[in-house]
mmCIF file of C-alpha atoms in Angstrom:
data_model
loop_
_atom_site.group_PDB
_atom_site.id
_atom_site.type_symbol
_atom_site.label_atom_id
_atom_site.label_comp_id
_atom_site.label_asym_id
_atom_site.label_seq_id
_atom_site.Cartn_x
_atom_site.Cartn_y
_atom_site.Cartn_z
ATOM 1 C CA MET A 1 -17.506 -14.161 16.013
ATOM 2 C CA SER A 2 -13.912 -12.455 15.960
ATOM 3 C CA ASN A 3 -13.548 -8.872 14.832
ATOM 4 C CA SER A 4 -10.923 -9.950 12.678
ATOM 5 C CA ILE A 5 -11.165 -10.124 8.633
ATOM 6 C CA GLU A 6 -10.340 -13.702 7.728
ATOM 7 C CA ASP A 7 -7.619 -14.089 4.686
ATOM 8 C CA SER A 8 -9.875 -16.168 2.550
ATOM 9 C CA PHE A 9 -12.559 -13.275 2.627
ATOM 10 C CA ILE A 10 -9.777 -11.378 0.384
ATOM 11 C CA CYS A 11 -9.600 -11.411 -2.940
ATOM 12 C CA PRO A 12 -5.917 -12.293 -4.108
ATOM 13 C CA ILE A 13 -6.830 -10.166 -7.012
ATOM 14 C CA THR A 14 -8.099 -6.694 -5.442
ATOM 15 C CA GLN A 15 -6.661 -7.236 -2.023
ATOM 16 C CA GLU A 16 -10.021 -6.129 -0.549
ATOM 17 C CA VAL A 17 -13.023 -8.140 1.176
ATOM 18 C CA MET A 18 -15.012 -9.730 -1.432
ATOM 19 C CA ARG A 19 -18.612 -8.977 -2.282
ATOM 20 C CA GLU A 20 -19.283 -11.422 -4.666
ATOM 21 C CA PRO A 21 -16.932 -14.664 -4.508
ATOM 22 C CA VAL A 22 -16.861 -17.043 -7.319
ATOM 23 C CA ILE A 23 -14.556 -20.385 -7.512
ATOM 24 C CA CYS A 24 -12.377 -20.733 -10.044
ATOM 25 C CA ILE A 25 -13.007 -24.282 -11.480
ATOM 26 C CA GLY A 26 -9.038 -24.655 -12.688
ATOM 27 C CA ASP A 27 -7.331 -23.206 -9.824
ATOM 28 C CA GLY A 28 -10.279 -23.830 -6.538
ATOM 29 C CA HIS A 29 -9.261 -20.184 -5.258
ATOM 30 C CA SER A 30 -11.992 -17.841 -4.581
ATOM 31 C CA TYR A 31 -11.900 -14.372 -6.528
ATOM 32 C CA GLU A 32 -13.956 -11.352 -6.441
ATOM 33 C CA LYS A 33 -15.948 -11.980 -9.369
ATOM 34 C CA ALA A 34 -15.873 -8.973 -11.381
ATOM 35 C CA ALA A 35 -11.903 -8.807 -10.385
ATOM 36 C CA ILE A 36 -11.221 -12.617 -12.258
ATOM 37 C CA GLN A 37 -13.637 -11.643 -15.480
ATOM 38 C CA ALA A 38 -11.605 -8.398 -15.808
ATOM 39 C CA TRP A 39 -8.323 -10.762 -15.318
ATOM 40 C CA PHE A 40 -9.049 -13.232 -17.937
ATOM 41 C CA HIS A 41 -10.390 -10.845 -20.248
ATOM 42 C CA LYS A 42 -7.496 -8.414 -20.019
ATOM 43 C CA SER A 43 -4.631 -11.111 -19.625
ATOM 44 C CA GLY A 44 -5.688 -12.522 -23.012
ATOM 45 C CA ASN A 45 -3.830 -15.891 -22.326
ATOM 46 C CA HIS A 46 -6.223 -17.060 -19.188
ATOM 47 C CA THR A 47 -3.346 -17.721 -16.497
ATOM 48 C CA SER A 48 -4.326 -18.748 -13.043
ATOM 49 C CA PRO A 49 -3.787 -15.408 -10.886
ATOM 50 C CA LEU A 50 -2.051 -17.169 -8.263
ATOM 51 C CA THR A 51 -0.707 -20.262 -9.795
ATOM 52 C CA GLY A 52 0.236 -18.944 -13.426
ATOM 53 C CA ARG A 53 -0.828 -21.966 -14.799
ATOM 54 C CA GLU A 54 -2.511 -21.923 -18.574
ATOM 55 C CA LEU A 55 -6.276 -22.495 -18.181
ATOM 56 C CA ALA A 56 -8.396 -23.584 -20.893
ATOM 57 C CA GLY A 57 -12.103 -25.195 -21.436
ATOM 58 C CA THR A 58 -14.165 -25.906 -18.376
ATOM 59 C CA GLU A 59 -11.019 -24.657 -15.920
ATOM 60 C CA LEU A 60 -12.256 -20.939 -16.787
ATOM 61 C CA GLU A 61 -15.579 -21.648 -15.459
ATOM 62 C CA LEU A 62 -16.885 -19.610 -12.363
ATOM 63 C CA VAL A 63 -18.921 -21.263 -9.956
ATOM 64 C CA PRO A 64 -20.382 -18.934 -7.027
ATOM 65 C CA ASN A 65 -19.731 -19.799 -3.663
ATOM 66 C CA PHE A 66 -22.261 -18.941 -1.317
ATOM 67 C CA ALA A 67 -20.576 -20.276 1.840
ATOM 68 C CA LEU A 68 -17.897 -17.998 1.835
ATOM 69 C CA ARG A 69 -20.162 -15.461 1.272
ATOM 70 C CA SER A 70 -22.443 -16.090 3.729
ATOM 71 C CA ALA A 71 -19.716 -16.147 6.141
ATOM 72 C CA ILE A 72 -18.183 -12.674 4.974
ATOM 73 C CA GLU A 73 -21.737 -11.274 5.360
ATOM 74 C CA ALA A 74 -22.473 -12.651 9.159
ATOM 75 C CA SER A 75 -18.826 -11.568 9.812
ATOM 76 C CA GLN A 76 -19.690 -7.959 8.795
ATOM 77 C CA GLN A 77 -23.089 -8.247 10.306
ATOM 78 C CA ALA A 78 -21.356 -9.150 13.850
ATOM 79 C CA CYS A 79 -19.064 -6.339 13.829
ATOM 80 C CA GLY A 80 -20.347 -3.196 16.042
ATOM 81 C CA THR A 81 -18.741 0.195 15.631
ATOM 82 C CA SER A 82 -18.472 3.032 17.125
ATOM 83 C CA ASN A 83 -17.787 6.576 16.000
ATOM 84 C CA ALA A 84 -14.587 8.350 17.438
ATOM 85 C CA ALA A 85 -13.582 10.696 14.855
ATOM 86 C CA VAL A 86 -13.890 14.687 14.473
ATOM 87 C CA SER A 87 -14.938 14.090 10.864
ATOM 88 C CA THR A 88 -15.858 11.125 8.141
ATOM 89 C CA ILE A 89 -14.900 11.642 4.676
ATOM 90 C CA PRO A 90 -17.019 9.794 2.514
ATOM 91 C CA GLU A 91 -16.233 8.400 -0.992
ATOM 92 C CA THR A 92 -15.859 12.025 -2.550
ATOM 93 C CA THR A 93 -13.142 14.351 -3.621
ATOM 94 C CA LEU A 94 -11.969 17.725 -4.045
ATOM 95 C CA PHE A 95 -10.531 17.010 -7.399
ATOM 96 C CA SER A 96 -10.051 13.597 -9.321
ATOM 97 C CA PHE A 97 -7.980 12.623 -12.110
ATOM 98 C CA GLY A 98 -7.343 9.824 -14.070
ATOM 99 C CA THR A 99 -5.958 8.819 -17.267
ATOM 100 C CA ASP A 100 -8.981 7.669 -19.120
ATOM 101 C CA ASP A 101 -8.696 8.797 -22.860
ATOM 102 C CA ASN A 102 -5.801 10.770 -21.806
ATOM 103 C CA LYS A 103 -8.528 13.614 -20.958
ATOM 104 C CA SER A 104 -5.932 14.742 -17.983
ATOM 105 C CA ALA A 105 -2.679 14.681 -19.628
ATOM 106 C CA SER A 106 -1.397 18.430 -20.407
ATOM 107 C CA SER A 107 -2.035 19.324 -24.241
ATOM 108 C CA ASN A 108 1.684 19.218 -25.284
ATOM 109 C CA SER A 109 1.743 15.580 -24.256
ATOM 110 C CA ASN A 110 2.956 12.924 -27.233
ATOM 111 C CA SER A 111 0.940 10.301 -25.396
ATOM 112 C CA THR A 112 -2.210 8.635 -26.853
ATOM 113 C CA PRO A 113 -5.697 7.801 -25.338
ATOM 114 C CA THR A 114 -4.706 4.884 -23.146
ATOM 115 C CA LYS A 115 -6.376 2.167 -20.444
ATOM 116 C CA ARG A 116 -6.995 3.669 -17.270
ATOM 117 C CA ALA A 117 -4.098 2.979 -14.714
ATOM 118 C CA LEU A 118 -5.155 1.526 -10.979
ATOM 119 C CA PRO A 119 -3.730 4.045 -8.740
ATOM 120 C CA LYS A 120 -1.756 1.905 -5.811
ATOM 121 C CA SER A 121 0.551 4.490 -4.158
ATOM 122 C CA SER A 122 1.131 8.545 -3.956
ATOM 123 C CA THR A 123 3.081 10.986 -2.453
ATOM 124 C CA PHE A 124 3.518 14.741 -2.689
ATOM 125 C CA ALA A 125 7.081 15.796 -4.091
ATOM 126 C CA PRO A 126 9.354 17.947 -1.672
ATOM 127 C CA GLY A 127 9.407 21.456 -2.908
ATOM 128 C CA CYS A 128 7.489 21.528 -5.924
ATOM 129 C CA PRO A 129 3.766 21.933 -6.570
ATOM 130 C CA GLN A 130 3.083 18.020 -7.614
ATOM 131 C CA ILE A 131 1.506 15.215 -6.866
ATOM 132 C CA ILE A 132 3.105 11.488 -7.822
ATOM 133 C CA THR A 133 0.777 8.893 -8.564
ATOM 134 C CA ALA A 134 2.021 5.000 -9.320
ATOM 135 C CA GLY A 135 -0.170 1.940 -10.304
ATOM 136 C CA SER A 136 -0.764 -0.786 -12.871
ATOM 137 C CA GLN A 137 -3.122 -1.107 -16.187
ATOM 138 C CA GLY A 138 -3.682 -4.519 -15.061
ATOM 139 C CA LEU A 139 -5.298 -5.924 -11.337
ATOM 140 C CA TYR A 140 -2.963 -7.882 -10.748
ATOM 141 C CA THR A 141 0.145 -7.476 -12.358
ATOM 142 C CA GLY A 142 -0.275 -5.553 -15.839
ATOM 143 C CA MET A 143 1.964 -2.593 -17.053
ATOM 144 C CA ALA A 144 3.423 -0.166 -14.076
ATOM 145 C CA GLU A 145 3.528 3.458 -14.459
ATOM 146 C CA ILE A 146 4.291 6.251 -12.570
ATOM 147 C CA GLN A 147 2.228 10.035 -13.117
ATOM 148 C CA VAL A 148 3.148 12.879 -12.448
ATOM 149 C CA TRP A 149 0.676 15.934 -11.618
ATOM 150 C CA ASP A 150 0.905 19.890 -11.694
ATOM 151 C CA THR A 151 -0.933 21.127 -8.513
ATOM 152 C CA ASN A 152 -1.302 24.679 -9.720
ATOM 153 C CA LYS A 153 -3.098 23.636 -12.884
ATOM 154 C CA TRP A 154 -4.551 20.096 -11.814
ATOM 155 C CA ARG A 155 -3.624 18.380 -15.078
ATOM 156 C CA GLN A 156 -1.199 15.209 -15.690
ATOM 157 C CA THR A 157 2.652 16.517 -16.457
ATOM 158 C CA LEU A 158 4.297 13.412 -17.141
ATOM 159 C CA ARG A 159 3.488 9.704 -17.246
ATOM 160 C CA LEU A 160 6.145 7.226 -17.113
ATOM 161 C CA THR A 161 5.546 3.441 -18.718
ATOM 162 C CA ASP A 162 8.618 1.839 -19.977
ATOM 163 C CA ASN A 163 11.117 0.525 -18.485
ATOM 164 C CA ILE A 164 9.455 1.007 -15.016
ATOM 165 C CA HIS A 165 8.665 -2.017 -13.131
ATOM 166 C CA ASP A 166 7.880 -5.770 -14.506
ATOM 167 C CA GLY A 167 5.517 -5.855 -11.922
ATOM 168 C CA ALA A 168 2.301 -3.327 -9.999
ATOM 169 C CA ILE A 169 4.071 -0.475 -8.235
ATOM 170 C CA THR A 170 2.706 -1.164 -4.447
ATOM 171 C CA CYS A 171 4.418 1.820 -2.806
ATOM 172 C CA LEU A 172 6.063 5.460 -3.289
ATOM 173 C CA ALA A 173 8.483 7.552 -1.022
ATOM 174 C CA ALA A 174 9.946 10.972 -1.743
ATOM 175 C CA PHE A 175 13.119 11.531 -0.077
ATOM 176 C CA GLN A 176 13.346 15.148 1.720
ATOM 177 C CA SER A 177 16.588 15.709 1.527
ATOM 178 C CA SER A 178 17.038 15.738 -1.882
ATOM 179 C CA PRO A 179 14.931 15.358 -5.247
ATOM 180 C CA LEU A 180 14.614 11.683 -5.445
ATOM 181 C CA LEU A 181 11.808 9.042 -5.227
ATOM 182 C CA ALA A 182 11.569 5.200 -4.500
ATOM 183 C CA SER A 183 9.306 2.783 -5.747
ATOM 184 C CA GLY A 184 8.890 -0.702 -4.578
ATOM 185 C CA SER A 185 6.601 -3.244 -6.916
ATOM 186 C CA ARG A 186 5.669 -6.831 -7.016
ATOM 187 C CA ASP A 187 8.294 -7.360 -8.925
ATOM 188 C CA LYS A 188 10.968 -7.651 -5.479
ATOM 189 C CA THR A 189 12.723 -4.835 -6.241
ATOM 190 C CA ILE A 190 12.703 -1.102 -5.428
ATOM 191 C CA LYS A 191 14.109 2.031 -8.015
ATOM 192 C CA VAL A 192 15.114 5.275 -7.253
ATOM 193 C CA TRP A 193 14.102 7.977 -9.413
ATOM 194 C CA SER A 194 15.867 11.370 -10.161
ATOM 195 C CA THR A 195 12.947 13.387 -9.786
ATOM 196 C CA THR A 196 14.371 16.391 -12.225
ATOM 197 C CA GLU A 197 15.100 14.129 -15.213
ATOM 198 C CA TRP A 198 12.551 11.086 -14.479
ATOM 199 C CA THR A 199 15.247 8.641 -14.647
ATOM 200 C CA SER A 200 15.944 5.556 -12.452
ATOM 201 C CA THR A 201 19.152 6.061 -10.644
ATOM 202 C CA ILE A 202 19.234 2.623 -9.078
ATOM 203 C CA THR A 203 17.378 -0.792 -8.891
ATOM 204 C CA LEU A 204 17.865 -2.311 -5.684
ATOM 205 C CA GLN A 205 17.618 -6.158 -4.949
ATOM 206 C CA GLY A 206 17.252 -8.614 -2.109
ATOM 207 C CA HIS A 207 14.120 -9.292 -1.608
ATOM 208 C CA THR A 208 12.499 -12.394 -2.288
ATOM 209 C CA ASP A 209 8.959 -11.118 -2.915
ATOM 210 C CA TRP A 210 6.548 -8.453 -3.413
ATOM 211 C CA VAL A 211 7.833 -5.144 -1.817
ATOM 212 C CA TYR A 212 5.060 -3.603 -0.021
ATOM 213 C CA CYS A 213 6.438 -0.671 1.618
ATOM 214 C CA CYS A 214 9.084 1.762 1.679
ATOM 215 C CA GLY A 215 9.970 4.828 4.043
ATOM 216 C CA THR A 216 12.644 7.582 3.772
ATOM 217 C CA GLY A 217 14.611 9.069 6.836
ATOM 218 C CA PRO A 218 16.297 12.687 7.142
ATOM 219 C CA SER A 219 19.186 11.241 4.773
ATOM 220 C CA GLU A 220 18.964 10.838 1.090
ATOM 221 C CA ARG A 221 21.196 7.673 1.731
ATOM 222 C CA LEU A 222 18.044 6.178 4.214
ATOM 223 C CA LEU A 223 16.133 4.012 2.846
ATOM 224 C CA VAL A 224 13.745 1.382 4.060
ATOM 225 C CA SER A 225 11.744 -1.582 2.777
ATOM 226 C CA GLY A 226 9.336 -4.120 3.861
ATOM 227 C CA SER A 227 8.097 -7.283 1.827
ATOM 228 C CA ARG A 228 6.063 -10.166 1.527
ATOM 229 C CA ASP A 229 9.099 -12.465 2.535
ATOM 230 C CA CYS A 230 8.395 -11.384 5.913
ATOM 231 C CA SER A 231 11.439 -8.952 6.084
ATOM 232 C CA LEU A 232 13.033 -5.605 6.417
ATOM 233 C CA ARG A 233 15.920 -4.281 4.331
ATOM 234 C CA VAL A 234 18.053 -0.725 5.266
ATOM 235 C CA TRP A 235 19.444 -0.072 2.028
ATOM 236 C CA ASP A 236 22.666 2.190 1.028
ATOM 237 C CA LEU A 237 22.271 4.230 -1.833
ATOM 238 C CA GLU A 238 25.887 4.879 -2.602
ATOM 239 C CA VAL A 239 26.926 1.282 -3.136
ATOM 240 C CA GLY A 240 23.285 0.082 -3.726
ATOM 241 C CA GLN A 241 23.056 -2.933 -1.516
ATOM 242 C CA ALA A 242 21.114 -3.644 1.584
ATOM 243 C CA ARG A 243 23.164 -2.315 4.612
ATOM 244 C CA MET A 244 21.216 -4.844 6.908
ATOM 245 C CA LYS A 245 17.996 -7.494 6.900
ATOM 246 C CA LEU A 246 15.717 -6.929 9.755
ATOM 247 C CA ALA A 247 13.994 -10.523 10.371
ATOM 248 C CA GLY A 248 11.319 -11.133 12.908
ATOM 249 C CA HIS A 249 7.979 -10.971 11.749
ATOM 250 C CA CYS A 250 6.252 -14.105 11.205
ATOM 251 C CA GLY A 251 3.830 -12.832 8.526
ATOM 252 C CA TYR A 252 3.799 -9.960 5.199
ATOM 253 C CA VAL A 253 5.262 -6.710 6.222
ATOM 254 C CA TYR A 254 2.691 -4.225 5.112
ATOM 255 C CA CYS A 255 3.780 -0.909 6.261
ATOM 256 C CA CYS A 256 6.837 0.760 7.833
ATOM 257 C CA ALA A 257 7.934 4.173 8.762
ATOM 258 C CA VAL A 258 11.336 6.405 9.894
ATOM 259 C CA ASP A 259 11.660 8.583 12.623
ATOM 260 C CA PRO A 260 12.477 12.101 11.469
ATOM 261 C CA ARG A 261 16.149 11.542 13.264
ATOM 262 C CA GLY A 262 16.884 8.366 11.456
ATOM 263 C CA ASN A 263 17.407 6.459 14.207
ATOM 264 C CA GLN A 264 14.388 3.696 14.491
ATOM 265 C CA ILE A 265 11.924 2.338 12.100
ATOM 266 C CA VAL A 266 8.461 1.078 12.964
ATOM 267 C CA SER A 267 6.810 -1.774 10.839
ATOM 268 C CA GLY A 268 3.778 -3.313 10.611
ATOM 269 C CA SER A 269 2.554 -6.554 9.938
ATOM 270 C CA GLU A 270 0.324 -9.682 8.924
ATOM 271 C CA ASP A 271 1.496 -11.243 12.182
ATOM 272 C CA TRP A 272 -0.834 -8.522 14.434
ATOM 273 C CA THR A 273 2.304 -6.779 15.895
ATOM 274 C CA ALA A 274 4.022 -3.717 14.782
ATOM 275 C CA ARG A 275 7.954 -3.845 15.560
ATOM 276 C CA VAL A 276 10.334 -1.050 16.575
ATOM 277 C CA TRP A 277 13.922 -1.401 15.117
ATOM 278 C CA ASP A 278 17.113 0.378 15.861
ATOM 279 C CA ILE A 279 18.381 1.460 12.912
ATOM 280 C CA ASP A 280 22.153 1.445 13.638
ATOM 281 C CA SER A 281 22.645 -2.223 15.425
ATOM 282 C CA GLY A 282 19.539 -3.560 13.153
ATOM 283 C CA GLN A 283 17.798 -5.576 16.188
ATOM 284 C CA CYS A 284 14.100 -4.984 17.441
ATOM 285 C CA VAL A 285 14.053 -2.979 20.210
ATOM 286 C CA GLN A 286 10.019 -3.255 21.067
ATOM 287 C CA THR A 287 7.286 -5.150 19.765
ATOM 288 C CA LEU A 288 3.973 -3.410 20.115
ATOM 289 C CA GLU A 289 0.930 -5.735 20.649
ATOM 290 C CA GLY A 290 -2.513 -4.938 20.794
ATOM 291 C CA HIS A 291 -3.830 -5.162 17.282
ATOM 292 C CA ASN A 292 -6.513 -8.181 16.681
ATOM 293 C CA ASN A 293 -5.605 -8.650 13.019
ATOM 294 C CA ALA A 294 -2.914 -7.482 10.636
ATOM 295 C CA VAL A 295 -1.106 -4.211 11.215
ATOM 296 C CA MET A 296 -1.594 -2.481 7.722
ATOM 297 C CA ALA A 297 -0.446 1.087 8.076
ATOM 298 C CA CYS A 298 1.955 3.091 10.439
ATOM 299 C CA ALA A 299 3.047 6.698 10.796
ATOM 300 C CA GLY A 300 5.019 9.110 12.761
ATOM 301 C CA TRP A 301 6.572 10.839 14.818
ATOM 302 C CA GLY A 302 5.361 14.310 14.503
ATOM 303 C CA ASP A 303 6.127 17.089 16.684
ATOM 304 C CA ARG A 304 4.196 15.498 19.179
ATOM 305 C CA GLU A 305 6.292 12.579 19.412
ATOM 306 C CA VAL A 306 3.293 10.129 18.417
ATOM 307 C CA VAL A 307 3.287 6.927 16.644
ATOM 308 C CA ALA A 308 0.078 5.588 15.037
ATOM 309 C CA THR A 309 -0.716 2.107 13.549
ATOM 310 C CA GLY A 310 -3.777 0.824 11.554
ATOM 311 C CA GLY A 311 -5.002 -2.635 11.522
ATOM 312 C CA ALA A 312 -7.400 -5.261 9.533
ATOM 313 C CA ASP A 313 -9.455 -5.073 12.902
ATOM 314 C CA ARG A 314 -10.382 -1.781 11.840
ATOM 315 C CA LEU A 315 -9.008 -0.081 14.698
ATOM 316 C CA VAL A 316 -6.225 2.607 14.700
ATOM 317 C CA ARG A 317 -3.759 2.533 17.731
ATOM 318 C CA MET A 318 -1.288 5.641 18.889
ATOM 319 C CA TRP A 319 1.812 4.614 21.249
ATOM 320 C CA ASP A 320 4.281 6.887 23.020
ATOM 321 C CA PRO A 321 7.557 6.267 21.519
ATOM 322 C CA SER A 322 9.126 7.002 25.134
ATOM 323 C CA SER A 323 7.691 3.903 26.409
ATOM 324 C CA TRP A 324 5.851 2.472 23.689
ATOM 325 C CA GLY A 325 2.997 2.212 25.248
ATOM 326 C CA SER A 326 -0.320 2.595 23.999
ATOM 327 C CA VAL A 327 -2.057 6.040 25.049
ATOM 328 C CA ALA A 328 -5.048 5.385 22.614
ATOM 329 C CA THR A 329 -7.636 3.311 20.528
ATOM 330 C CA LEU A 330 -9.461 4.614 17.915
ATOM 331 C CA GLN A 331 -12.843 3.129 16.984
ATOM 332 C CA GLY A 332 -15.167 4.379 14.025
ATOM 333 C CA HIS A 333 -14.082 2.420 10.568
ATOM 334 C CA GLU A 334 -16.400 -0.880 9.263
ATOM 335 C CA GLU A 335 -13.393 -2.467 7.943
ATOM 336 C CA ALA A 336 -9.626 -2.487 7.753
ATOM 337 C CA VAL A 337 -7.546 0.207 8.269
ATOM 338 C CA THR A 338 -5.442 0.567 5.378
ATOM 339 C CA CYS A 339 -3.443 3.658 5.654
ATOM 340 C CA VAL A 340 -2.674 6.113 8.269
ATOM 341 C CA ALA A 341 -1.046 9.993 8.277
ATOM 342 C CA LEU A 342 -0.114 12.339 11.156
ATOM 343 C CA ASP A 343 -0.105 16.284 10.537
ATOM 344 C CA PRO A 344 3.491 17.665 11.369
ATOM 345 C CA ARG A 345 2.131 19.558 14.428
ATOM 346 C CA GLY A 346 0.643 15.822 15.645
ATOM 347 C CA SER A 347 -2.563 17.391 16.160
ATOM 348 C CA TRP A 348 -4.529 15.709 13.699
ATOM 349 C CA LEU A 349 -4.732 12.250 12.293
ATOM 350 C CA VAL A 350 -6.374 10.741 9.086
ATOM 351 C CA SER A 351 -7.061 7.511 8.317
ATOM 352 C CA GLY A 352 -8.417 5.531 5.534
ATOM 353 C CA SER A 353 -10.114 2.278 5.048
ATOM 354 C CA ARG A 354 -11.539 -0.505 3.076
ATOM 355 C CA ASP A 355 -14.801 0.851 4.449
ATOM 356 C CA CYS A 356 -14.574 3.478 1.709
ATOM 357 C CA THR A 357 -14.097 6.392 3.991
ATOM 358 C CA LEU A 358 -11.304 8.737 5.469
ATOM 359 C CA ARG A 359 -11.541 9.907 9.149
ATOM 360 C CA VAL A 360 -10.166 12.661 10.585
ATOM 361 C CA TRP A 361 -8.981 12.311 14.525
ATOM 362 C CA ASP A 362 -8.423 15.215 16.809
ATOM 363 C CA LEU A 363 -5.470 14.067 18.610
#
């Protein structure tokens, strides 16, 4: 059996491998039981998460999908693992923060108790002790929000909910040379925010489907985004338009990274490949093949000049930008690798997975 994770194993709502799949009679699709129940409970309008069609009566009934559950369990049992990581960090935290009952908010906050926001992305704010997180209050779309946390006191200092995005926020990227932040959303747009005034300075439109990722370079003018429309776009923030569209992937673009000099972009896709793009020409200069399923995460370059990609095949692959050859394969995760990060010196790599662990690798 293939080590890849079938698309049918992934819940359309949570984007995670299902543990208790059920079929919604109204649209014929399978969902994680708890997720579809929460969807119907929270949406209040009983629409299909995939089609948007109004469901009523017996169409709302959920039937266990035993065949799919057996297939998922068989696939997981057939996947052998090895552990090459220096350290594995289980599902524990040094510090946790959320918005339940507004317990984390600062004492002078005027906000009232709210539902928990589902975090989808986070980043550090350059030059100040802040972590910025983003998510939504709904499992599938919901009200988007951005939260700012003070890392000195570990408490929320700001929560933005008005006029954020018309869909869940999927990614954040901070600009290193200026107090700006980019957010991408399922509403097909990217917004750029001033992190001093927390106002939106520009809304970038052009993608025809969800924005999955965004990345910034050394210049405050350089912003790159990747989308479910299978393309990337390089944006000129001075005019608020796409400078070029990068087409070549045959599947959703899940991740992108910009090299520190602003010359190249690496992107990862559902088509099992990573691609290297020249920013000036917009041409694909290299296709990186080796993953046996979607490439869901990428990072680079660091002092050691290395690029990492993580895939739904549970592998992390290392690439040498001088030749774009594969130099290492890191095995250990039991499910899809969804995020990777390199320390600036290139000595360590951290990878996160749907197996609910983080692994720290000595490069």
